[in-house]
Amino acid sequence: HSNYSIKMCICFFVGVHSITTVSEVSVKTGKSISIPCLYESKYKNHVKYLCKGPKWKSCSDVVKTNTADPSGKYSISDDKKQFFFTVTINNLTNKNTDYWCVHFQLSVTSGYIGENITIRCHQSYSGKMKWCRLGRNCVTGSSGSIDGTTVTTYMSEPNVFTVTMSGLQSQDSGWYWCAKGDIQIPVYLNVTEKPITSKYCK
């Protein structure tokens, strides 16, 4: 068996320096390796996963803490008391060279038809900020529109990118991306009718 290096990228995600792991390890083909990925305690309930690919933007997840890998190639376990998750890669080949240790918190935001909603995206990356709807267009400047709904964006404070959508419509419900540079954070927007409250006098 020959030796070769597997590169484990150190990934800082969700706007903070939250995950630390080794940057590169050397293993033999056909063998297995387990790699710990440390995270901050406040992220203990987030989904953790291993993403494969040379770049974060184009990598694909191969195993998650809430979904087992049926092939048995990858496994992942999360120690929420010690605040680290361990990823194991079995039967290594020289094609298994770039991975990212990642966690994310799925963001679900609710708004009412005809009203405005403001979404705060915590970012610590350089690059152009943008607000995109999955499969549709993006707003990359300080203002624009997506499917006829007005969108304004600005940096409300250091590392906080704020998006306001005005005059919400029911068709605005769906998946969006809060992005800065190559990092994209998914947000699900749920737009509904505002409930009517009534007071009854006896």
Coordinates of C-alpha atoms in Angstrom, one line a residue:
H1 CA 0.0 0.0 0.0
S2 CA 1.3 3.4 -0.9
N3 CA 1.2 6.5 1.3
Y4 CA -0.5 9.7 0.2
S5 CA -1.9 12.7 1.9
I6 CA -5.6 13.5 2.6
K7 CA -6.2 17.2 2.9
M8 CA -8.8 18.0 5.6
C9 CA -9.7 21.7 5.2
I10 CA -10.2 23.8 8.3
C11 CA -13.7 25.1 7.9
F12 CA -15.0 28.2 9.7
F13 CA -18.7 28.3 9.1
V14 CA -21.9 30.2 10.1
G15 CA -20.2 33.5 10.7
V16 CA -17.8 32.5 13.5
H17 CA -14.6 30.5 13.9
S18 CA -16.5 27.5 15.1
I19 CA -14.9 24.3 13.7
T20 CA -11.2 23.3 14.0
T21 CA -9.6 20.2 12.6
V22 CA -6.3 19.0 11.3
S23 CA -5.2 20.5 7.9
E24 CA -3.5 17.5 6.4
V25 CA -2.9 13.9 7.3
S26 CA -1.0 11.0 5.6
V27 CA -2.5 7.6 5.4
K28 CA -2.1 4.3 3.4
T29 CA -4.5 3.3 0.5
G30 CA -7.1 0.8 1.6
K31 CA -6.9 1.8 5.2
S32 CA -9.3 3.8 7.4
I33 CA -8.9 7.1 9.2
S34 CA -10.9 8.9 11.9
I35 CA -10.6 12.6 12.2
P36 CA -11.9 14.8 15.1
C37 CA -13.6 18.1 14.3
L38 CA -13.9 20.5 17.3
Y39 CA -16.7 23.0 17.6
E40 CA -18.0 25.6 20.1
S41 CA -20.5 24.4 22.8
K42 CA -23.3 26.6 21.5
Y43 CA -23.4 24.5 18.3
K44 CA -23.9 21.1 20.0
N45 CA -27.4 20.7 18.6
H46 CA -26.5 21.6 15.0
V47 CA -26.3 19.0 12.2
K48 CA -22.7 18.1 11.6
Y49 CA -21.5 16.7 8.3
L50 CA -18.5 15.8 6.1
C51 CA -18.3 17.5 2.7
K52 CA -16.1 16.2 -0.1
G53 CA -14.5 18.5 -2.7
P54 CA -11.5 20.8 -3.3
K55 CA -13.7 24.0 -2.7
W56 CA -16.4 24.6 -0.2
K57 CA -18.8 26.1 -2.8
S58 CA -18.7 23.0 -5.0
C59 CA -18.3 20.3 -2.3
S60 CA -21.0 17.6 -1.7
D61 CA -21.9 16.2 1.7
V62 CA -21.2 12.5 2.1
V63 CA -22.5 11.8 5.6
K64 CA -24.4 13.7 8.3
T65 CA -25.0 13.2 12.0
N66 CA -28.8 12.7 11.3
T67 CA -28.4 10.4 8.2
A68 CA -26.2 7.3 8.0
D69 CA -24.2 6.5 4.9
P70 CA -25.7 3.3 3.4
S71 CA -22.5 2.4 1.6
G72 CA -20.5 2.2 4.8
K73 CA -17.7 4.3 3.2
Y74 CA -18.2 7.1 5.8
S75 CA -19.4 7.3 9.4
I76 CA -19.8 10.2 11.8
S77 CA -20.4 10.5 15.5
D78 CA -21.0 13.5 17.7
D79 CA -19.8 13.9 21.3
K80 CA -22.0 16.7 22.6
K81 CA -20.4 16.6 26.0
Q82 CA -16.8 17.1 24.7
F83 CA -18.0 19.2 21.8
F84 CA -16.4 17.4 18.9
F85 CA -17.6 15.2 16.1
T86 CA -15.5 12.4 14.6
V87 CA -15.7 11.5 10.9
T88 CA -14.3 8.1 9.7
I89 CA -13.4 7.4 6.1
N90 CA -13.0 3.7 5.2
N91 CA -11.1 2.0 2.4
L92 CA -9.2 5.1 1.3
T93 CA -8.1 5.7 -2.2
N94 CA -6.0 8.4 -3.8
K95 CA -9.3 10.0 -5.0
N96 CA -10.3 10.7 -1.4
T97 CA -8.2 13.8 -0.9
D98 CA -10.3 16.9 0.0
Y99 CA -12.9 17.1 2.7
W100 CA -14.5 19.8 4.8
C101 CA -15.7 19.4 8.4
V102 CA -19.0 21.4 8.5
H103 CA -22.0 22.2 10.7
F104 CA -24.9 24.3 9.9
Q105 CA -28.1 25.6 11.6
L106 CA -31.1 25.6 9.3
S107 CA -32.8 28.9 9.5
V108 CA -36.6 29.1 9.1
T109 CA -38.1 32.6 9.0
S110 CA -41.9 33.4 9.0
G111 CA -43.6 36.5 7.7
Y112 CA -47.1 37.8 6.9
I113 CA -48.6 38.7 3.5
G114 CA -48.3 42.5 2.8
E115 CA -45.8 43.1 5.6
N116 CA -42.0 43.4 5.8
I117 CA -39.5 41.0 7.2
T118 CA -35.9 41.5 8.2
I119 CA -33.3 38.7 8.2
R120 CA -29.9 39.0 9.8
C121 CA -27.1 37.0 8.3
H122 CA -24.0 36.6 10.5
Q123 CA -20.9 36.5 8.3
S124 CA -17.2 36.8 8.9
Y125 CA -16.0 36.4 5.3
S126 CA -14.7 38.8 2.7
G127 CA -16.5 39.0 -0.7
K128 CA -19.6 40.4 -2.2
M129 CA -22.7 40.0 -0.1
K130 CA -25.9 38.8 -1.9
W131 CA -29.4 37.5 -1.2
C132 CA -30.6 34.9 -3.6
R133 CA -33.7 32.8 -4.1
L134 CA -32.9 29.2 -5.0
G135 CA -33.3 28.7 -8.7
R136 CA -34.1 32.4 -9.3
N137 CA -32.1 35.6 -9.3
C138 CA -29.9 37.3 -6.6
V139 CA -29.8 40.8 -5.2
T140 CA -26.1 41.8 -5.1
G141 CA -26.3 45.5 -4.4
S142 CA -28.0 47.6 -1.8
S143 CA -31.4 47.1 -3.4
G144 CA -33.3 45.1 -6.0
S145 CA -36.2 42.7 -6.3
I146 CA -36.9 39.0 -6.4
D147 CA -40.1 37.9 -8.1
G148 CA -41.5 41.4 -7.7
T149 CA -40.8 41.8 -4.0
T150 CA -38.5 44.6 -3.1
V151 CA -35.2 43.6 -1.3
T152 CA -32.8 46.0 0.5
T153 CA -29.5 44.8 2.0
Y154 CA -26.9 46.5 4.1
M155 CA -24.2 45.8 6.7
S156 CA -26.0 46.7 9.9
E157 CA -23.0 46.1 12.1
P158 CA -19.6 44.4 11.6
N159 CA -20.1 40.9 10.3
V160 CA -23.9 41.2 10.2
F161 CA -25.5 41.4 6.8
T162 CA -29.2 42.5 7.0
V163 CA -31.8 41.7 4.4
T164 CA -35.3 43.4 4.3
M165 CA -38.0 42.1 2.1
S166 CA -41.0 44.5 1.7
G167 CA -44.6 43.8 0.9
L168 CA -44.4 40.1 1.2
Q169 CA -46.5 37.9 -1.1
S170 CA -47.6 34.3 -0.6
Q171 CA -45.4 33.2 -3.5
D172 CA -42.4 34.5 -1.7
S173 CA -42.4 31.4 0.4
G174 CA -39.4 29.1 -0.4
W175 CA -35.7 28.6 -0.1
Y176 CA -33.2 31.5 -0.2
W177 CA -29.4 31.9 0.2
C178 CA -27.7 34.4 2.4
A179 CA -24.2 34.6 0.8
K180 CA -20.9 36.4 1.3
G181 CA -18.1 35.4 -0.9
D182 CA -18.2 31.6 -1.4
I183 CA -20.1 30.8 1.8
Q184 CA -23.8 30.2 1.4
I185 CA -26.3 29.8 4.2
P186 CA -29.8 28.4 3.5
V187 CA -32.8 30.2 4.8
Y188 CA -36.4 29.0 4.4
L189 CA -39.0 31.8 4.3
N190 CA -42.6 30.9 5.2
V191 CA -45.2 33.6 4.2
T192 CA -48.7 33.2 5.5
E193 CA -51.9 35.3 6.2
K194 CA -51.7 37.2 9.4
P195 CA -54.1 35.7 11.9
I196 CA -57.1 37.9 12.9
T197 CA -57.6 38.3 16.6
S198 CA -61.0 39.0 18.0
K199 CA -62.2 40.1 21.4
Y200 CA -65.5 39.0 22.7
C201 CA -67.4 40.9 25.4
K202 CA -69.7 39.0 27.7

